[in-house]
mmCIF file of C-alpha atoms in Angstrom:
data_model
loop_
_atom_site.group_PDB
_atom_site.id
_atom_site.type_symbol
_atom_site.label_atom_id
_atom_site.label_comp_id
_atom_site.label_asym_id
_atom_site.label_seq_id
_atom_site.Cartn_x
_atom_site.Cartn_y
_atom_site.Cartn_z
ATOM 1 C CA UNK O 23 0.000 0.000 0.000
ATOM 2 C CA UNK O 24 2.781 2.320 0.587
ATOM 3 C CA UNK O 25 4.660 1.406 -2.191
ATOM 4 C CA UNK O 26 1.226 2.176 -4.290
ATOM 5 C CA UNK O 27 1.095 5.855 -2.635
ATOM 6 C CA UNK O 28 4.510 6.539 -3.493
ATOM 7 C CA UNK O 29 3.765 5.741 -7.302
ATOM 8 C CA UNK O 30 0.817 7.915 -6.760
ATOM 9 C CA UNK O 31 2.664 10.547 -5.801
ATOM 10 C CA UNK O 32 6.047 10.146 -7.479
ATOM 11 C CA UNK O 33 4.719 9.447 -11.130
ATOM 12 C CA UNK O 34 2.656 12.790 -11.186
ATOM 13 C CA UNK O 35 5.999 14.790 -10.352
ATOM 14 C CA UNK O 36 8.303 13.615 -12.658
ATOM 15 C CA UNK O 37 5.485 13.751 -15.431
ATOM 16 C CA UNK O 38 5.417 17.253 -14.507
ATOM 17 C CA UNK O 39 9.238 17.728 -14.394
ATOM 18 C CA UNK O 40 10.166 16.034 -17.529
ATOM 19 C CA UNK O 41 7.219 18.305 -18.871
ATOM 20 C CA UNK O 42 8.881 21.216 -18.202
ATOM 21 C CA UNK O 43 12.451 19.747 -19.275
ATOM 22 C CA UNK O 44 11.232 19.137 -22.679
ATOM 23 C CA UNK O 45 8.937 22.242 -22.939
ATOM 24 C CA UNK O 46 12.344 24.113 -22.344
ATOM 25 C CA UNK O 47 13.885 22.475 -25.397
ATOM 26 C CA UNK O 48 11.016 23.573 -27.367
ATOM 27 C CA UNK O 49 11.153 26.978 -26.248
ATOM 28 C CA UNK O 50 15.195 27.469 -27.158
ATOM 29 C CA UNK O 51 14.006 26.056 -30.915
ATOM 30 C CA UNK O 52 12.838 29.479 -30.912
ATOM 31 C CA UNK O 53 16.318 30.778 -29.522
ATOM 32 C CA UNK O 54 14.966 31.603 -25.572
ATOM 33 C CA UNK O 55 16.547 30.848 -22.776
ATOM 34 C CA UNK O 56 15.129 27.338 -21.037
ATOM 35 C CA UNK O 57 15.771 28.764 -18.033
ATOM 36 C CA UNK O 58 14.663 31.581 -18.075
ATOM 37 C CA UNK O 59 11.147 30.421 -19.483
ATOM 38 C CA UNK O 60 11.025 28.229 -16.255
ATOM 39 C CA UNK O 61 12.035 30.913 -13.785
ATOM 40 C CA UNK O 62 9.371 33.603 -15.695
ATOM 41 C CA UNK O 63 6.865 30.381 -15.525
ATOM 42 C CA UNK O 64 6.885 30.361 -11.558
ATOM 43 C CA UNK O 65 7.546 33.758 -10.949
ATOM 44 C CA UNK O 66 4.105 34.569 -12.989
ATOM 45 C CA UNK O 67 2.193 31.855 -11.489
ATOM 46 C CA UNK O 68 3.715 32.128 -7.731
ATOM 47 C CA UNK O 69 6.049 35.337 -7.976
ATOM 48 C CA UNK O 70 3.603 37.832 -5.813
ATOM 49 C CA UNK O 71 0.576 38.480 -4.478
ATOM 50 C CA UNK O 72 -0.773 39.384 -7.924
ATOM 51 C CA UNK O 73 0.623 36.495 -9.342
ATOM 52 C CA UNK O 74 -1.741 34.700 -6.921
ATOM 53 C CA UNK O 75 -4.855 36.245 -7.249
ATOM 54 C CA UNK O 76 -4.334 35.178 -10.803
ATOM 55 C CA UNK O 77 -3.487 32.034 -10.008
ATOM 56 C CA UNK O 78 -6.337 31.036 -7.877
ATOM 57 C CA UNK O 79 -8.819 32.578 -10.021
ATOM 58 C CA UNK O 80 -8.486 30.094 -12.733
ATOM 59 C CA UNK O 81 -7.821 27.441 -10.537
ATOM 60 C CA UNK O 82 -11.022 27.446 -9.404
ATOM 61 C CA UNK O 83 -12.818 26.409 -12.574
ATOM 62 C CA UNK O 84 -10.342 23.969 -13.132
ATOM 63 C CA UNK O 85 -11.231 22.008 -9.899
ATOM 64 C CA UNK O 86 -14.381 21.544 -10.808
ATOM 65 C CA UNK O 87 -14.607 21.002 -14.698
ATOM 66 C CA UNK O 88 -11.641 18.252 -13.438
ATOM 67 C CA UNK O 89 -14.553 17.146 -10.995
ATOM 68 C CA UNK O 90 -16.318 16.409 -14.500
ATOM 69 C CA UNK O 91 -13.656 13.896 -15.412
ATOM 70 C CA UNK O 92 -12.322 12.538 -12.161
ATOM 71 C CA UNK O 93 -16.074 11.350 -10.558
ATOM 72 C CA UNK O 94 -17.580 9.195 -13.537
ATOM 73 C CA UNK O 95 -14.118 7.842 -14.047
ATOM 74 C CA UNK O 96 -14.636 6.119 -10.488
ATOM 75 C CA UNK O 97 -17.121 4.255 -12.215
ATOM 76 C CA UNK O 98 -15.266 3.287 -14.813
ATOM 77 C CA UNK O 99 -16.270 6.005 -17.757
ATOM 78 C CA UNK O 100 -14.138 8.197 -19.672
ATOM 79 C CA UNK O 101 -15.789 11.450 -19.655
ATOM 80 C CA UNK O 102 -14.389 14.363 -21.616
ATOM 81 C CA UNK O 103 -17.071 16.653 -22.348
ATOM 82 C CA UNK O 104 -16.714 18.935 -19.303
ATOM 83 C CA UNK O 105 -16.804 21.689 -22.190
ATOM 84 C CA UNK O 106 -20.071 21.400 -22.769
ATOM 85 C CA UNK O 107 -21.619 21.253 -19.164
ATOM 86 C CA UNK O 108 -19.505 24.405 -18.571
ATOM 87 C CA UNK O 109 -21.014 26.685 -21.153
ATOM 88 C CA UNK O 110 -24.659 25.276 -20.943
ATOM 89 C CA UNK O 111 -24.426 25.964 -16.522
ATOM 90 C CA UNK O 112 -22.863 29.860 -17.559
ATOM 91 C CA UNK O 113 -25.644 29.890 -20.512
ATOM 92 C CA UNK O 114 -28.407 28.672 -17.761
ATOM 93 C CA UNK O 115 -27.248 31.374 -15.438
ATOM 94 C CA UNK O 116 -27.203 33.864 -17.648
ATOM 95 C CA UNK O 117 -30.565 33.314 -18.808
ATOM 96 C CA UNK O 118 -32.640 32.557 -15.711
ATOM 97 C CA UNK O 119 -32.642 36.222 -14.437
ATOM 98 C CA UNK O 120 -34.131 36.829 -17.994
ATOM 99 C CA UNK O 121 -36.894 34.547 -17.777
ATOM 100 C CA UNK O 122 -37.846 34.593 -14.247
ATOM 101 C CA UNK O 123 -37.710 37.290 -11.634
ATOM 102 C CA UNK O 124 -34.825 36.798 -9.136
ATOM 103 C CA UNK O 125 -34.106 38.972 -5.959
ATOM 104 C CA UNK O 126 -31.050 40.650 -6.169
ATOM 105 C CA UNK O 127 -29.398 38.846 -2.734
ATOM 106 C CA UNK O 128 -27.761 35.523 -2.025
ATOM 107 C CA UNK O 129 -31.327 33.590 -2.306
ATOM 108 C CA UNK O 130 -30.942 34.717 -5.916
ATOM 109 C CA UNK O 131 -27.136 33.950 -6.448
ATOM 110 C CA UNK O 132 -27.743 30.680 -5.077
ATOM 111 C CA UNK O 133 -30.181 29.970 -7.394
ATOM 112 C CA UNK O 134 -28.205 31.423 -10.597
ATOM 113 C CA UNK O 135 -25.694 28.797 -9.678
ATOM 114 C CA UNK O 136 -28.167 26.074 -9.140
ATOM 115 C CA UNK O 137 -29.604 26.327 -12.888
ATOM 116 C CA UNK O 138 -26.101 25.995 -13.734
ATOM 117 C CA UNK O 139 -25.345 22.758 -11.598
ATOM 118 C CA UNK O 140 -28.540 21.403 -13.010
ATOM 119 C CA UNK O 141 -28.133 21.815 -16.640
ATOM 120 C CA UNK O 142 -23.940 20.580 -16.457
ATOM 121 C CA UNK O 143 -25.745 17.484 -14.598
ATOM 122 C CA UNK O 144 -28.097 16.783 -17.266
ATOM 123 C CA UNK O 145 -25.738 16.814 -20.228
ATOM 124 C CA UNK O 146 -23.369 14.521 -18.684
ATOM 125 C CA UNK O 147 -26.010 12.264 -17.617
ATOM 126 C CA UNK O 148 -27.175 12.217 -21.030
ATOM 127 C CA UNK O 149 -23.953 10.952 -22.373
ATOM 128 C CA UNK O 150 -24.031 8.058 -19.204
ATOM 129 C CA UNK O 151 -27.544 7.082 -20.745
ATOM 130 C CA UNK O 152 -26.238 6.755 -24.134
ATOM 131 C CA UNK O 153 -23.711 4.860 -22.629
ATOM 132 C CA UNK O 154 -25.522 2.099 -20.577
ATOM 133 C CA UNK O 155 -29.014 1.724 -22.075
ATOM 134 C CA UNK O 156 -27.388 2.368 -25.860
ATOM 135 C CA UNK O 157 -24.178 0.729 -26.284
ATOM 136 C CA UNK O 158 -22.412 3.976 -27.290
ATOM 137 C CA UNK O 159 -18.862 4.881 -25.663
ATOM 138 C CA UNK O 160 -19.196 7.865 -23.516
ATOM 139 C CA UNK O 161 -15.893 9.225 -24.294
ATOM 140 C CA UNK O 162 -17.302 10.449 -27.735
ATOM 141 C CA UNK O 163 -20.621 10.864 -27.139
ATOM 142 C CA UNK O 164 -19.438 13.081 -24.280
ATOM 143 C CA UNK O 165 -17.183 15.267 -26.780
ATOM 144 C CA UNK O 166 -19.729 15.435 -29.106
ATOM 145 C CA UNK O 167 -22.027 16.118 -27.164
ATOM 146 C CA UNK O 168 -19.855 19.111 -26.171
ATOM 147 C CA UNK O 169 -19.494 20.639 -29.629
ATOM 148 C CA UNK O 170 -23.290 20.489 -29.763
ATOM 149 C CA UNK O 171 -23.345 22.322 -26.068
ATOM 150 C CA UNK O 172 -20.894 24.910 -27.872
ATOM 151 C CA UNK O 173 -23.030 25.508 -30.948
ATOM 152 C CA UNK O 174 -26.484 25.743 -28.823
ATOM 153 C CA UNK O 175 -24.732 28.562 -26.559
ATOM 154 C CA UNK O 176 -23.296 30.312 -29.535
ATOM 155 C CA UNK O 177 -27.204 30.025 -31.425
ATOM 156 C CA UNK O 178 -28.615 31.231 -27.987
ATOM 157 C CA UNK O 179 -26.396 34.236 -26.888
ATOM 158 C CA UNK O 180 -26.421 35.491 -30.674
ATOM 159 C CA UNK O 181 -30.090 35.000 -30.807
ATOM 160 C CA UNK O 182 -32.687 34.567 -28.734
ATOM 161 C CA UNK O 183 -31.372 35.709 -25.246
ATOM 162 C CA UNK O 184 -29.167 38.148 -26.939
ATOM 163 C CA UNK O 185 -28.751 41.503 -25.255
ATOM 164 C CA UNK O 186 -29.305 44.548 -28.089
ATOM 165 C CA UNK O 187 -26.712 46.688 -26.456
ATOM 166 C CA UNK O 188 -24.154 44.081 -26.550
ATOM 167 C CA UNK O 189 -22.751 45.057 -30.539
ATOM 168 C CA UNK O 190 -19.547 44.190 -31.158
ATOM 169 C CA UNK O 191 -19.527 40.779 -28.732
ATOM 170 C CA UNK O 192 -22.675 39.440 -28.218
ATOM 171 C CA UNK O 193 -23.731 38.545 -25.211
ATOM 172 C CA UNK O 194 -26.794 37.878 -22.726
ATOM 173 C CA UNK O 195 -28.078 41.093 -20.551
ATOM 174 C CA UNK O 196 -25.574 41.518 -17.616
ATOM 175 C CA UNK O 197 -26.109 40.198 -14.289
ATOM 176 C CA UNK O 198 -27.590 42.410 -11.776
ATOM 177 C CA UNK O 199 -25.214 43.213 -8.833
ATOM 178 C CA UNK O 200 -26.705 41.609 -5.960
ATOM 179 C CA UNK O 201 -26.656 38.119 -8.263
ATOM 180 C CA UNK O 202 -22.374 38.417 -8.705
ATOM 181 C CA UNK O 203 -20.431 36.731 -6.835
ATOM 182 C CA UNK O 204 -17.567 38.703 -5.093
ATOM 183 C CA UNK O 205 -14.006 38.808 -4.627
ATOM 184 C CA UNK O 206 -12.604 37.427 -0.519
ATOM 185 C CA UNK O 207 -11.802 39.931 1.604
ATOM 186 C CA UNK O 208 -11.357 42.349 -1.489
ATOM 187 C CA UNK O 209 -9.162 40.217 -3.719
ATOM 188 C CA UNK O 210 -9.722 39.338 -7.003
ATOM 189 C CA UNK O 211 -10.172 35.941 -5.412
ATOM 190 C CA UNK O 212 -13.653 34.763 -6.002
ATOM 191 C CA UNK O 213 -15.779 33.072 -3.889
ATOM 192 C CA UNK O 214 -15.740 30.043 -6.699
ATOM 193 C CA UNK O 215 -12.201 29.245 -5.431
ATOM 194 C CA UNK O 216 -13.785 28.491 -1.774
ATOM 195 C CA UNK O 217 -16.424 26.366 -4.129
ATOM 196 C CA UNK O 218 -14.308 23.936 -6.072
ATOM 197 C CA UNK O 219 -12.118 23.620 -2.945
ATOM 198 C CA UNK O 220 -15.438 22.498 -1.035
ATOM 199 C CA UNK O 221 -16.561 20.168 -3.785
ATOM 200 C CA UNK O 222 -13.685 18.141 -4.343
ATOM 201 C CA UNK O 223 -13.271 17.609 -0.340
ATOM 202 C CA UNK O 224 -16.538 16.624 0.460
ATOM 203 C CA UNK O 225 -17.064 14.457 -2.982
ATOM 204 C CA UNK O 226 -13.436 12.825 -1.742
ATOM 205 C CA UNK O 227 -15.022 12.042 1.988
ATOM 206 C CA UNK O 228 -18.191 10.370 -0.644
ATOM 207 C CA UNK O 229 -15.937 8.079 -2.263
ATOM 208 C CA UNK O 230 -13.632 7.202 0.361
ATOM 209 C CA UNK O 231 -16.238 6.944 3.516
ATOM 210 C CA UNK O 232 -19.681 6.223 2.789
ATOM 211 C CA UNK O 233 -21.274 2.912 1.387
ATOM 212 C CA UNK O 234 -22.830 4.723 -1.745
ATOM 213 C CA UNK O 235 -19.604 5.928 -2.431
ATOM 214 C CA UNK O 236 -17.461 2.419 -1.970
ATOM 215 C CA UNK O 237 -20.270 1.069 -4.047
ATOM 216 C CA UNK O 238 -19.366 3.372 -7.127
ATOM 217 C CA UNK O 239 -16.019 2.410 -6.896
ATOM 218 C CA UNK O 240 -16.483 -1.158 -6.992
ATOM 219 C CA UNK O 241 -18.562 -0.680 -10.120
ATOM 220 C CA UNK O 242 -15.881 1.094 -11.745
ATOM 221 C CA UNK O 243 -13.510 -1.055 -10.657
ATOM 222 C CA UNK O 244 -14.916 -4.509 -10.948
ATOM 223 C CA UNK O 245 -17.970 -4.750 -13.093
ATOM 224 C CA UNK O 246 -18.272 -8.134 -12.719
ATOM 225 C CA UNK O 247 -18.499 -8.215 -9.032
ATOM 226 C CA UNK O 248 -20.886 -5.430 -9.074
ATOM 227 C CA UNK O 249 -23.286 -7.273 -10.961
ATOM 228 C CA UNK O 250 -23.004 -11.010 -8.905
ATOM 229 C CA UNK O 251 -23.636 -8.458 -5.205
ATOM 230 C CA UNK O 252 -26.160 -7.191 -7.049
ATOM 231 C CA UNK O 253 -25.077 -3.349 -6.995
ATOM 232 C CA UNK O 254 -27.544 -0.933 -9.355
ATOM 233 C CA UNK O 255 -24.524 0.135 -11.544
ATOM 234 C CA UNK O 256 -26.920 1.860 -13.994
ATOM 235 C CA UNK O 257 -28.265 3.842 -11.496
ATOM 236 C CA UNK O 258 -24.874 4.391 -9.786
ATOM 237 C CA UNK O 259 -22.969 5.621 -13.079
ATOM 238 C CA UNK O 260 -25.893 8.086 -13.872
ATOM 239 C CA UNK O 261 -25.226 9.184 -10.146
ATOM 240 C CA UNK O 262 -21.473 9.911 -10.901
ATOM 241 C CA UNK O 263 -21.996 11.282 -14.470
ATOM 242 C CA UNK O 264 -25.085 13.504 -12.899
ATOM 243 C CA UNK O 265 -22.334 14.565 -10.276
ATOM 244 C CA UNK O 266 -19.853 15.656 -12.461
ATOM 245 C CA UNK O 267 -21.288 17.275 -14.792
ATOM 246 C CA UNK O 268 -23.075 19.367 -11.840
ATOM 247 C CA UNK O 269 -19.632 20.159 -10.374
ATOM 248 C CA UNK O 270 -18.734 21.308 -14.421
ATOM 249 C CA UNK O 271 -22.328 23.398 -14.875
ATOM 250 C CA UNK O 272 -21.408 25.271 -11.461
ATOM 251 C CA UNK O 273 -18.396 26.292 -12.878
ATOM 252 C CA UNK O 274 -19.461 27.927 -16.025
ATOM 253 C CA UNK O 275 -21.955 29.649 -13.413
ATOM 254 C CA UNK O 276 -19.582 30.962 -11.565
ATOM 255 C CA UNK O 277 -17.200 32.283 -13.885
ATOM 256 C CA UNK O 278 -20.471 34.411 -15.715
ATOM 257 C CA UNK O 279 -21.749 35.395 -12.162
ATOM 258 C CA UNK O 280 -17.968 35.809 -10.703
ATOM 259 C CA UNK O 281 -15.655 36.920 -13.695
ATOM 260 C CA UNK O 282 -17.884 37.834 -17.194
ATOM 261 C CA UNK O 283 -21.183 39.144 -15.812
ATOM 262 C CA UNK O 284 -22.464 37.754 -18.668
ATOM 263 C CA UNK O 285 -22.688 35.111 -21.340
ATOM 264 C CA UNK O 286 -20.402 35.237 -23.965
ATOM 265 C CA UNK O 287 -17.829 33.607 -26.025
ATOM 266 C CA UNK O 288 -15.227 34.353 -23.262
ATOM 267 C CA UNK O 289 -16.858 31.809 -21.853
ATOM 268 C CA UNK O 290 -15.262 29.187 -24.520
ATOM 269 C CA UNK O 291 -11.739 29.185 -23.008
ATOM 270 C CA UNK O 292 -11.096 25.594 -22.831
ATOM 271 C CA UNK O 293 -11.309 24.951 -19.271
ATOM 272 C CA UNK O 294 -13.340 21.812 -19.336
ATOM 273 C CA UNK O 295 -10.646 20.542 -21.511
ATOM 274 C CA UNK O 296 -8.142 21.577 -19.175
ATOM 275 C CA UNK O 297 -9.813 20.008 -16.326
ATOM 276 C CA UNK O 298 -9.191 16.691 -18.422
ATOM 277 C CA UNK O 299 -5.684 17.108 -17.758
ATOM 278 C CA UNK O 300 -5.969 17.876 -13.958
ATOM 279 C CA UNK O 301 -7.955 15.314 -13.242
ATOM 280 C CA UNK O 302 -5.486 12.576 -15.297
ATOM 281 C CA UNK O 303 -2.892 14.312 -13.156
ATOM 282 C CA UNK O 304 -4.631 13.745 -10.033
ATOM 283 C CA UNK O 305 -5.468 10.507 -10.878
ATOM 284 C CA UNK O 306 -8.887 10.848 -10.334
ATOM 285 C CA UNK O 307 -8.376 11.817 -7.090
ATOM 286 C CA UNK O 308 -10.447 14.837 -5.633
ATOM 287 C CA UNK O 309 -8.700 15.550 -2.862
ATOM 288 C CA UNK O 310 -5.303 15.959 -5.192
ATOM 289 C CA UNK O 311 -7.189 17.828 -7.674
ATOM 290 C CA UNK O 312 -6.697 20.607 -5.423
ATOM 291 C CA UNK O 313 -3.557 21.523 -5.679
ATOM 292 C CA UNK O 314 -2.452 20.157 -9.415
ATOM 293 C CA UNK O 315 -5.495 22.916 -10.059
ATOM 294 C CA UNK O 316 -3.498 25.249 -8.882
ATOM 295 C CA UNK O 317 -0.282 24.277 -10.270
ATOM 296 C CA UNK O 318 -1.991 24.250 -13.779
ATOM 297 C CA UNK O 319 -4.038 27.448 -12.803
ATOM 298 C CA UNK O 320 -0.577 28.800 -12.498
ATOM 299 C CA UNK O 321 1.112 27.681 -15.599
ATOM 300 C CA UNK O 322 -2.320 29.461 -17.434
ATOM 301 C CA UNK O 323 -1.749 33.095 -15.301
ATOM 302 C CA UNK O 324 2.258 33.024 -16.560
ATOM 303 C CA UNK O 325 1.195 32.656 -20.094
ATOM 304 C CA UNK O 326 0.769 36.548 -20.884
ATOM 305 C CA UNK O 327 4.226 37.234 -18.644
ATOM 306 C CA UNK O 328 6.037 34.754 -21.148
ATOM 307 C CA UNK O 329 4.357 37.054 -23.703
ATOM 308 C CA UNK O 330 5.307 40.160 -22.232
ATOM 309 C CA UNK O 331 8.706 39.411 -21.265
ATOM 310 C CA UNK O 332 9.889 36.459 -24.467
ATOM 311 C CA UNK O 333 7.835 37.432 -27.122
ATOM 312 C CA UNK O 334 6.389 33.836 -27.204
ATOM 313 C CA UNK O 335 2.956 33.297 -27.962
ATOM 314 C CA UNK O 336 0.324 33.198 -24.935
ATOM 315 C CA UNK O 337 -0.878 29.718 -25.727
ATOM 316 C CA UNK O 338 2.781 28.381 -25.543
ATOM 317 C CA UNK O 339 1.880 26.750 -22.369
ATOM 318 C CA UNK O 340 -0.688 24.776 -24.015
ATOM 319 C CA UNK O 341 2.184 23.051 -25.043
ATOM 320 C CA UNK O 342 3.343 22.540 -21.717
ATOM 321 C CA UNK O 343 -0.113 21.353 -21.129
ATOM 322 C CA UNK O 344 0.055 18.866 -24.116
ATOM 323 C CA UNK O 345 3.540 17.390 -23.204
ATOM 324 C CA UNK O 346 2.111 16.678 -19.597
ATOM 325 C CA UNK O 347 -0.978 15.004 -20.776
ATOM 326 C CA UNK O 348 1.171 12.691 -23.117
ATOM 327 C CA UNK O 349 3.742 12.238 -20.423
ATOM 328 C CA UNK O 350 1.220 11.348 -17.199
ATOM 329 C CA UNK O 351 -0.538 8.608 -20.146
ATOM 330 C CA UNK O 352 2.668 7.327 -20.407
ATOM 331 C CA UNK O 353 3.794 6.621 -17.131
ATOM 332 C CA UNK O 354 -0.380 5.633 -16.179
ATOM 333 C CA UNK O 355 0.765 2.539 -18.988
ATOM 334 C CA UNK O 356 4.439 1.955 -17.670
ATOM 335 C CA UNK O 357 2.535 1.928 -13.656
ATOM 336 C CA UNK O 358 1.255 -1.970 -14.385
ATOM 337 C CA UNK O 359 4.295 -3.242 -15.957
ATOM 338 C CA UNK O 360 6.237 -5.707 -13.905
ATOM 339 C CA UNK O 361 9.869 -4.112 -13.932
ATOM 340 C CA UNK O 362 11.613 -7.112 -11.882
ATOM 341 C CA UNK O 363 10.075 -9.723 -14.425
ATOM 342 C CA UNK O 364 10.714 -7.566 -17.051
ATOM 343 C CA UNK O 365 14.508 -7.525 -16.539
ATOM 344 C CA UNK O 366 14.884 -11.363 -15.760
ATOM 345 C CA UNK O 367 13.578 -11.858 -18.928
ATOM 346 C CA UNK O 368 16.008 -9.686 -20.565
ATOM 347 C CA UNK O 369 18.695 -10.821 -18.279
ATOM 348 C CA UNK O 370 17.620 -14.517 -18.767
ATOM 349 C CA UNK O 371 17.376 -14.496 -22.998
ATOM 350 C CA UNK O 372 20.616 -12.080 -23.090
ATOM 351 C CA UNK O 373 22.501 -12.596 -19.668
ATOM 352 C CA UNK O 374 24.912 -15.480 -18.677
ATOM 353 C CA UNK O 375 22.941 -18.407 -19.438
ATOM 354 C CA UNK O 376 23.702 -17.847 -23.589
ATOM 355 C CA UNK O 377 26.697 -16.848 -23.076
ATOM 356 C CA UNK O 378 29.623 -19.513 -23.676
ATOM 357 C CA UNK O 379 29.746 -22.137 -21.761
ATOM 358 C CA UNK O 380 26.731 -21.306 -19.375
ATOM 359 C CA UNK O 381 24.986 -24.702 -20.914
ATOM 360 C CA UNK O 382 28.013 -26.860 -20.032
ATOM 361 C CA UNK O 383 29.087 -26.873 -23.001
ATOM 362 C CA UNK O 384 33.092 -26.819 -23.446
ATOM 363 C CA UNK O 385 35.098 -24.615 -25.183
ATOM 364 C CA UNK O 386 37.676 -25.902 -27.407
#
């Protein structure tokens, strides 16, 4: 058991470090310094207090669109439209102060961000239906069904719910004041950040200490067993998928009723994509989504000093992002291999025994 926790801990960091050791190669292609892309990297995700505020502020969507991914993968799915859920919760945000009359106080924030839990529920649910009771993989239903959350937002906040005085971006009517969601103490911290931090502990406590929650793992882990205890695992995966995609919805809520006021294609900014890659990182884990959330909120904040300060494009540490997510596959494939087996074979078909005389043979 230790020896697993040490893997789990150990094959994250050097994914991460061999990340940035190759994502500094790239960058001196384009003649810049390796090192002083990684010093610029930490000093705009960690440097100051600014840094930060940054920082945290797009961490906090991250924790939860990684939510998306990280909770139906418990039960064995592959979920990777968190996209999708994200803009449909903003979109439902956005929209229910249009069509029904809110008060502008908490009661009404709280229900802003409810819509947007529901709807990010319901379209991941959808693709667990699809799934179990049609036969059709969830990993591209899921993205699919994502593009098709993309165009429905972009047909609804250019049409029907579009705001007249938006003109040159379109958008829905902004968000009264007493519906936003502030900053802490005064930062540009959000409240979201206090959120996603809640969400992933107390759906970590689910999994780890309650029956309902030991029950979806042993669904995702052992299908077979499931079925011969007699576990619902229809009704448990629609549970996890229904989960998710609420933890995804509440994040595009929060960003329109936190950072955009709004609706609009701002709102597209890849963070349910993102959240694929923290919650691969974390393996799945919500209690360590936490803080690779941060870490990868981070690496997003530094983009525009690498900008400022190198000349290299802002979505250069998409790269960084890419490497990562090919690295922390690779080392989730190398975790099962058998590494003392693997080298008495090779010692065994190369090692002493062909060598001369290791049969008994004599030499002349």
């Amino acid at each position: 058991m230790n020896r697993d926790r040490v893997a789990n801990f150990a094959l994250p960091v050097l994914a991460i470090t061999a990340a940035l050791g190759l994502f500094g190669v790239f960058v001196a292609f384009s003649g810049v310094s390796p090192v002083e892309v990684w010093v610029l990297l930490f000093r705009g995700a960690f440097g100051d207090w600014f840094s930060w505020q940054n920082t945290l502020q797009r961490a906090a969507p991250l924790m939860l669109t990684a939510l998306c991914v990280a909770i139906p993968a418990r039960a064995g799915l592959v979920i990777i439209g968190g996209e999708g859920a994200l803009v449909l919760g903003g979109l439902s945000c956005a929209a229910l102060p249009m069509v029904v009359p809110l008060p502008a106080n908490l009661a009404g924030t709280v229900a802003i961000a409810v819509a947007g839990a529901v709807a990010g529920a319901f379209w991941i649910m959808l693709a667990g239906a699809l799934r179990q009771y049609r036969g059709i993989n969830e990993t591209i239903s899921s993205l699919l069904l994502a593009y098709v959350a993309i165009g429905l937002f972009k047909h609804a906040v250019e049409g029907p719910l579009r705001d007249p005085a938006s003109l040159n971006k379109p958008s829905t009517s902004t968000l009264a004041d007493g519906l936003r969601i502030g900053g802490i103490a005064g930062s540009d911290i959000h409240w979201g950040l206090v959120l996603g931090v809640l969400a992933c502990v107390g759906l970590g406590i689910w999994l780890w200490r309650t029956a309902s929650g030991f029950s979806l793992r042993v669904v995702g882990g052992n299908p077979r067993t499931a079925q011969l205890v007699g576990l619902p695992a229809s009704r448990l995966i629609l549970m996890a998928c229904a989960l998710g995609g609420a933890c995804a919805g509440l994040a595009g809520a929060v960003e329109v009723a936190a950072v955009h006021t709004s609706a609009n294609a701002s709102l597209i900014s890849g963070y349910g994509y993102a959240g694929i890659l923290v919650a691969f990182m974390a393996r799945h884990n919500p209690l360590a989504v936490i803080p690779v959330a941060i870490l990868f909120g981070g690496f997003g904040a530094a983009g525009s000093l690498l900008q400022r300060r190198l000349g290299l494009p802002d979505a250069s540490v998409m790269v960084l992002q890419g490497i990562a997510f090919v690295l922390i596959l690779a080392s989730e494939a190398l975790r099962d291999v058998d590494w003392r087996a693997l080298a008495a074979r090779l010692w065994h078909s190369a090692g002493p025994t062909n060598a001369p005389g290791a049969t008994g043979d004599k030499l002349s």
